Tab-separated table of C-alpha atoms in Angstrom:
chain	number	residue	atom	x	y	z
A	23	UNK	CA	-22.837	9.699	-11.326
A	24	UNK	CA	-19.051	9.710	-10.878
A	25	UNK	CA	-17.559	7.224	-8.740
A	26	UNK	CA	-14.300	6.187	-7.267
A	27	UNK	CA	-13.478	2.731	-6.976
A	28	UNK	CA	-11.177	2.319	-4.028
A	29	UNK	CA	-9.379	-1.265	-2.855
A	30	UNK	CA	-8.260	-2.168	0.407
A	31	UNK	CA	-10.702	0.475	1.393
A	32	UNK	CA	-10.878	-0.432	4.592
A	33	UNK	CA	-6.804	-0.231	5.229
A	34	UNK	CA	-5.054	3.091	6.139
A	35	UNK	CA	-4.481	4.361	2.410
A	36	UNK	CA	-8.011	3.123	1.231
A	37	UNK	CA	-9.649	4.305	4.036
A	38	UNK	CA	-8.361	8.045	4.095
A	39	UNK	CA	-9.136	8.005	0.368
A	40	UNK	CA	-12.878	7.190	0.598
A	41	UNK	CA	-12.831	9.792	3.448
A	42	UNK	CA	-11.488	12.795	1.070
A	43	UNK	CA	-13.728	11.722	-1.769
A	44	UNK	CA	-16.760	11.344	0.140
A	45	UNK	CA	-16.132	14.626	1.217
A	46	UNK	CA	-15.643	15.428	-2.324
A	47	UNK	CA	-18.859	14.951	-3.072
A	48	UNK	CA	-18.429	11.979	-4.732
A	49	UNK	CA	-19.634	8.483	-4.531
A	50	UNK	CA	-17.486	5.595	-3.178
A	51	UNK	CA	-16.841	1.915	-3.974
A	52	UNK	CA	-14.555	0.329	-1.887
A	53	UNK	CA	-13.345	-3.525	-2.101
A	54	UNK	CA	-11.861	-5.119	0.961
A	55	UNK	CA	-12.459	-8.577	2.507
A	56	UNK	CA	-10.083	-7.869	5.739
A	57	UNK	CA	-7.642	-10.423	4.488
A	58	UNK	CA	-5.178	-8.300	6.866
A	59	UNK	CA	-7.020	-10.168	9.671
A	60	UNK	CA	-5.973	-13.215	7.600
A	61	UNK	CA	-2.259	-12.165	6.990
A	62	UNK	CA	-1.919	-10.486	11.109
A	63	UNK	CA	-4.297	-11.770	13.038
A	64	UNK	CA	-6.774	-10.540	15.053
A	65	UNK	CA	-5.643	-7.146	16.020
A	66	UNK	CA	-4.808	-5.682	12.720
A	67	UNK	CA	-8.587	-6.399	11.608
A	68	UNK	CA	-9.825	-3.533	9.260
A	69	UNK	CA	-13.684	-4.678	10.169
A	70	UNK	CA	-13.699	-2.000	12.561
A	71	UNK	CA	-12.467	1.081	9.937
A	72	UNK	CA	-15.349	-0.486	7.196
A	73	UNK	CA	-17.977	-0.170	10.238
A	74	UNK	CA	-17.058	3.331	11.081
A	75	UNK	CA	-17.325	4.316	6.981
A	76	UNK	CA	-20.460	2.745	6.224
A	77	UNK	CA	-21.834	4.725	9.439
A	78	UNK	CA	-19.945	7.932	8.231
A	79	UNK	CA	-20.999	8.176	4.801
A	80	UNK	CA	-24.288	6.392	4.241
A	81	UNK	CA	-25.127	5.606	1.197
A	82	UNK	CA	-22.133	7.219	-0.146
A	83	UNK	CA	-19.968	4.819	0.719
A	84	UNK	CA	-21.155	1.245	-1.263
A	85	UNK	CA	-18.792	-1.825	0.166
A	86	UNK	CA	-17.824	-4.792	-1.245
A	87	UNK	CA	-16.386	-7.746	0.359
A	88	UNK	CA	-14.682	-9.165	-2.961
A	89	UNK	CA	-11.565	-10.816	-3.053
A	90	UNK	CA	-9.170	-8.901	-5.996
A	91	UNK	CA	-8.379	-12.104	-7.475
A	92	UNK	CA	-11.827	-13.718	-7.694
A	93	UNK	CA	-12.334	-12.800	-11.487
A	94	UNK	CA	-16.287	-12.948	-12.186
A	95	UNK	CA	-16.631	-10.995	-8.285
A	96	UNK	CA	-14.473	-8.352	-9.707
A	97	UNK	CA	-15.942	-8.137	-12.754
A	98	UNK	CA	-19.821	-7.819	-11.522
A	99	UNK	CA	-18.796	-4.658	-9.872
A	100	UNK	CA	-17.216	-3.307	-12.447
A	101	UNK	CA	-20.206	-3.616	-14.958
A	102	UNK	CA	-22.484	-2.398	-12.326
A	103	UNK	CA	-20.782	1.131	-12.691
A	104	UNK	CA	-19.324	0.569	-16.148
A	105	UNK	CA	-18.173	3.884	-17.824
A	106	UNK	CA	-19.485	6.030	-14.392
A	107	UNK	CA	-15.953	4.634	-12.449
A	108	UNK	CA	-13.616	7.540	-13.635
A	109	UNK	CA	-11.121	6.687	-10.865
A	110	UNK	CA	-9.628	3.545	-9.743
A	111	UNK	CA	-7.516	3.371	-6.148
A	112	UNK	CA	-5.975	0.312	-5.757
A	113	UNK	CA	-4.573	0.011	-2.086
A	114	UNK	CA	-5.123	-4.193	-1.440
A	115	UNK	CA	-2.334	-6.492	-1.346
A	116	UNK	CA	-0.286	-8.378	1.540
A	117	UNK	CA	2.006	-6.008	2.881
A	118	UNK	CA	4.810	-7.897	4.422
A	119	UNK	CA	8.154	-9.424	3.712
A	120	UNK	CA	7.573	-12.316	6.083
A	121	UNK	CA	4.513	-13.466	5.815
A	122	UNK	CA	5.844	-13.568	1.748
A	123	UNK	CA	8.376	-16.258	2.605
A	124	UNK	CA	5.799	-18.469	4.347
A	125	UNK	CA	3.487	-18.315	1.283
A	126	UNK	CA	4.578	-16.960	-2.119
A	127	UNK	CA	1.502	-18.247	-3.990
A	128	UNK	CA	-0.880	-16.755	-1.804
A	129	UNK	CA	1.307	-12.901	-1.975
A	130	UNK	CA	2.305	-13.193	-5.726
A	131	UNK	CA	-1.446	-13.701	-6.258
A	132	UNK	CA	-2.786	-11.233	-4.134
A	133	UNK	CA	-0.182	-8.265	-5.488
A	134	UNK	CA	0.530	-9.110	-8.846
A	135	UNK	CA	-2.400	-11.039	-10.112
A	136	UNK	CA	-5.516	-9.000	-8.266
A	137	UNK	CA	-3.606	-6.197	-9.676
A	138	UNK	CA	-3.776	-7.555	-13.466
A	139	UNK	CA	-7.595	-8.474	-12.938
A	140	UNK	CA	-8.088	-4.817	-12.050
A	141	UNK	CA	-6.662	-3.707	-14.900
A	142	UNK	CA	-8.009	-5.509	-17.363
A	143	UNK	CA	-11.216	-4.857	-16.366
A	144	UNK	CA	-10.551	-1.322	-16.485
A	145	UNK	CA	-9.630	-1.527	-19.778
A	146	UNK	CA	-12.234	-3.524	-20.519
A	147	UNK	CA	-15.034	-1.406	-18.832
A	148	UNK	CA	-13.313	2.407	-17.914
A	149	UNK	CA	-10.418	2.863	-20.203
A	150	UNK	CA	-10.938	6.342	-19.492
A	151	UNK	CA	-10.526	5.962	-15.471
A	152	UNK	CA	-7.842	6.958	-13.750
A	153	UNK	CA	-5.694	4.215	-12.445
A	154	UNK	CA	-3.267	4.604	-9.441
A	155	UNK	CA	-1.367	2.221	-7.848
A	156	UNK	CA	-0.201	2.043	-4.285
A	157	UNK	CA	3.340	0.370	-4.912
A	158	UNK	CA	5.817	0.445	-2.560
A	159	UNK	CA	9.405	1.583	-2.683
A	160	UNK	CA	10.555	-2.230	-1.545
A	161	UNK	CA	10.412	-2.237	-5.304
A	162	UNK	CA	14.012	-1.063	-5.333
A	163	UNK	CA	15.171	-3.657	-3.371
A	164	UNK	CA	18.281	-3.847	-1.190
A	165	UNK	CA	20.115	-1.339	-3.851
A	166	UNK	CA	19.781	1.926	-1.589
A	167	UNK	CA	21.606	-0.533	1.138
A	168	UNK	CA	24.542	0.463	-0.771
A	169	UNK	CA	24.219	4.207	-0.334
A	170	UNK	CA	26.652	6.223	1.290
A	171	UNK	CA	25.615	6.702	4.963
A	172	UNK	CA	26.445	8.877	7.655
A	173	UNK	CA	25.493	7.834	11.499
A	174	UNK	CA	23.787	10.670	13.409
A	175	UNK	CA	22.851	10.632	16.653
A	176	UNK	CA	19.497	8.634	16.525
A	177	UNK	CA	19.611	7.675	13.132
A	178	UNK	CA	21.230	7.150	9.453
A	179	UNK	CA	21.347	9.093	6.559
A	180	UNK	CA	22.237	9.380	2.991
A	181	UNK	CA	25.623	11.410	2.901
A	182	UNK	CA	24.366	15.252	2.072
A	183	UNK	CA	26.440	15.569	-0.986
A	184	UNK	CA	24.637	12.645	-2.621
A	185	UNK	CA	22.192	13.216	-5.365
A	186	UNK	CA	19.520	10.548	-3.337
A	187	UNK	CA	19.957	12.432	-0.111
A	188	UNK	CA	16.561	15.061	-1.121
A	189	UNK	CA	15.055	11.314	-1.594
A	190	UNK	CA	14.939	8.304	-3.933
A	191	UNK	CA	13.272	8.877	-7.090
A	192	UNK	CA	12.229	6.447	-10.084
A	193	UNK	CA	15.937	6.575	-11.651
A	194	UNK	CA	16.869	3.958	-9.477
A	195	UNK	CA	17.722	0.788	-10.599
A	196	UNK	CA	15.149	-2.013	-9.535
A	197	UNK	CA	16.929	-4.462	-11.249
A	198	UNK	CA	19.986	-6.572	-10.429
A	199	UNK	CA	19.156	-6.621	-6.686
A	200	UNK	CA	17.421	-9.029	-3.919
A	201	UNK	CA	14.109	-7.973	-3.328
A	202	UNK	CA	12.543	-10.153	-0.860
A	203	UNK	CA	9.657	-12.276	-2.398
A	204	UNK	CA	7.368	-9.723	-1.116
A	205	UNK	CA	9.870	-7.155	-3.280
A	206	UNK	CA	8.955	-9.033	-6.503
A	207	UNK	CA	5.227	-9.803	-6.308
A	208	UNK	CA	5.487	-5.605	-6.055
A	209	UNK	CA	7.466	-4.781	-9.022
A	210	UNK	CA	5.941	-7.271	-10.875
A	211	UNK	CA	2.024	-5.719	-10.223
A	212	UNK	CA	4.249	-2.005	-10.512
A	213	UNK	CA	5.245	-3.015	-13.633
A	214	UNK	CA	2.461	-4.197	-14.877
A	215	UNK	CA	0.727	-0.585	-14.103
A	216	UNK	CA	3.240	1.168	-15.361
A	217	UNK	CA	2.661	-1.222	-19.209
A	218	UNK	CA	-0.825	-0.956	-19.228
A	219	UNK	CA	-0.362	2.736	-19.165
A	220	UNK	CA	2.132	2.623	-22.194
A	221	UNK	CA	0.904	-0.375	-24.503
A	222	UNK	CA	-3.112	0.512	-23.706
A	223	UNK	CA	-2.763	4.340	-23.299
A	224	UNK	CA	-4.408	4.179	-20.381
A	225	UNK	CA	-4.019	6.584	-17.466
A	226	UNK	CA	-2.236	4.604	-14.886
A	227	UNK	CA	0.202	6.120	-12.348
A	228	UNK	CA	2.496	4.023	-9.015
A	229	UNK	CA	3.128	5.773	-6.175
A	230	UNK	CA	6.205	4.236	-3.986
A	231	UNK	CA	5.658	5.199	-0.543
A	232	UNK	CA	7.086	3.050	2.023
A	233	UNK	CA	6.606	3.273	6.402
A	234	UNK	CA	3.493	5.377	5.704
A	235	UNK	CA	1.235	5.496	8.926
A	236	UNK	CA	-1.856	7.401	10.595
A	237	UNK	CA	-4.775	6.519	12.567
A	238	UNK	CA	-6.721	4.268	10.571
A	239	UNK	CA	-3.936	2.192	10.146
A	240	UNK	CA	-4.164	-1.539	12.240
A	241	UNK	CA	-0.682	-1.879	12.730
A	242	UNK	CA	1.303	-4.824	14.100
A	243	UNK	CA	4.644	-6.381	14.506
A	244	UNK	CA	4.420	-7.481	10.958
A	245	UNK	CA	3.271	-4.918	9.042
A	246	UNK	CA	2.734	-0.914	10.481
A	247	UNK	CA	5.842	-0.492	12.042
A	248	UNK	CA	4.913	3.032	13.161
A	249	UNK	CA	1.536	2.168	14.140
A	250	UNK	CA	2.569	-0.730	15.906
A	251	UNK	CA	5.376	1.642	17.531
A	252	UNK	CA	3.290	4.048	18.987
A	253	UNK	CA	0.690	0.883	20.142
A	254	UNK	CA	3.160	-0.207	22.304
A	255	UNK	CA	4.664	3.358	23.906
A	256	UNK	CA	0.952	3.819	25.019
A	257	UNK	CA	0.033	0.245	26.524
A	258	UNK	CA	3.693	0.148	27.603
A	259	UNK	CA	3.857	-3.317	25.963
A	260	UNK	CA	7.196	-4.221	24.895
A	261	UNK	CA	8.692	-3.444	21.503
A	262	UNK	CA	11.695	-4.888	19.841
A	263	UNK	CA	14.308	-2.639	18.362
A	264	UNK	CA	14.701	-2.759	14.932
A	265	UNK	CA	17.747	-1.785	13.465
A	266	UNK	CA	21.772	-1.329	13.275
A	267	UNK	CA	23.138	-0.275	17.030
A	268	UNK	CA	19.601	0.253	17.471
A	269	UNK	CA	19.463	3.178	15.393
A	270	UNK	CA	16.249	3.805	13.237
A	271	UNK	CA	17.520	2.697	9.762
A	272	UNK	CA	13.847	2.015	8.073
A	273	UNK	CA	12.701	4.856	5.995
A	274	UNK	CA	10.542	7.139	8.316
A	275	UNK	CA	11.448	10.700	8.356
A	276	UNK	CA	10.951	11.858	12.251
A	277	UNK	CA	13.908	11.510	14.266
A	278	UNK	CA	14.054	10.240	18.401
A	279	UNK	CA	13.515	14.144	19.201
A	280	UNK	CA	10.398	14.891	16.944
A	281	UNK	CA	9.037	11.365	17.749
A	282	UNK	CA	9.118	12.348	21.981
A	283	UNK	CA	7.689	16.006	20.849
């Protein structure tokens, strides 16, 4: 049996992933204990995306309402498959900047140390498994703040002549810059990825996306910003502008025109 361990499986990157390997043929163990509920409230709940797997995929689909930092949970699961996990997804952590700020234990626990207890116990039980990481590219700080930009019409851009302007790859610094709280919990579980890869040789990869989006994504004001955007131009609830002259300066890449299309 081959099977791919997903986390957050339940979120909008975890859930699309137990979708293409369940379609894949393979079979699917996904983590996720809707602590976005915990972090959002209410209406970014995941419960609903977990009902509509486990009534998608059947016995394909195996959940698990663990917690990522709760040690012995994680490691049950993990000797349950043992050397039959060849791919690891990890997609958990607390997502937002501000609800950081109002509890940096609870974030720096959640991103960096669920993100070591995975490891380890992939190296402990799979060293041969595959481990990606969904980082984010907050990892870099406030250091593309100081990127030449040109105002357009609807939005901002990195000046055309710039070597960033195709997009911002992994030679940028993350050091020497203010990250947010959030930011750091991040690099630090990036980081550690990226180490356990080197010092273990152990297959590990990050993957800094930032503003991704889709529909299984619970978005809200906090956290989703696209999902949360298009929420509101369908209920016609109100949505705050964020941004510079209220130009889009957050790192989506369809402009006012595509967005109305």
């Amino acid at each position: 049996m081959k099977i791919v361990l997903v986390t957050g499986s339940a979120g909008l990157i975890g859930s699309e992933s137990v979708k293409f390997f369940c379609n894949k043929g393979y079979t699917v163990v996904g983590i996720d204990n809707d602590m976005r509920r915990v972090f959002f409230g209410e209406d970014a709940s995941t419960e609903w995306n977990r009902i509509r797997l486990t009534e998608e995929y059947g016995d394909r689909y195996i959940h698990y309402g663990a917690d990522i930092r709760e040690n012995e949970a994680i490691a049950e699961i993990f000797k349950t498959y043992g050397t039959d996990i060849k791919l690891i997804i990890h997609t958990a952590a607390q997502a937002s900047h501000d609800w950081a700020a109002k509890d940096p234990h609870m974030d720096f626990t959640i991103n960096a140390n669920g993100t070591l207890v995975l490891l380890e116990h992939t190296r402990q039980i799979c060293p041969e498994a595959v481990f990606i990481f969904c980082s984010t590219n907050k990892v870099y700080g406030d250091t593309p703040n100081y990127l030449p930009l040109v105002e357009q019409e609807f939005r901002w851009e990195i000046d055309a002549n710039h070597g960033y302007c195709p997009g911002i790859d992994e030679s940028m610094s993350i050091d020497q810059c203010k990250h947010s709280l959030f930011g750091v919990s991040k690099v630090a579980a990036d980081v550690l990825v990226q180490e356990y890869g080197r010092y273990f040789d152990m297959k590990t990869a990050c993957f800094r996306g930032g503003c991704l989006t889709g529909p299984s994504h619970s978005g809200t004001k906090l956290h989703g910003f696209l999902s949360y955007l298009m929420k509101c131009t369908m209920t016609g609830d109100k949505y705050q502008v964020f941004g510079y002259k209220g130009k889009q300066v957050r790192d989506w890449t369809l402009d006012k025109k595509q967005l109305l299309a």
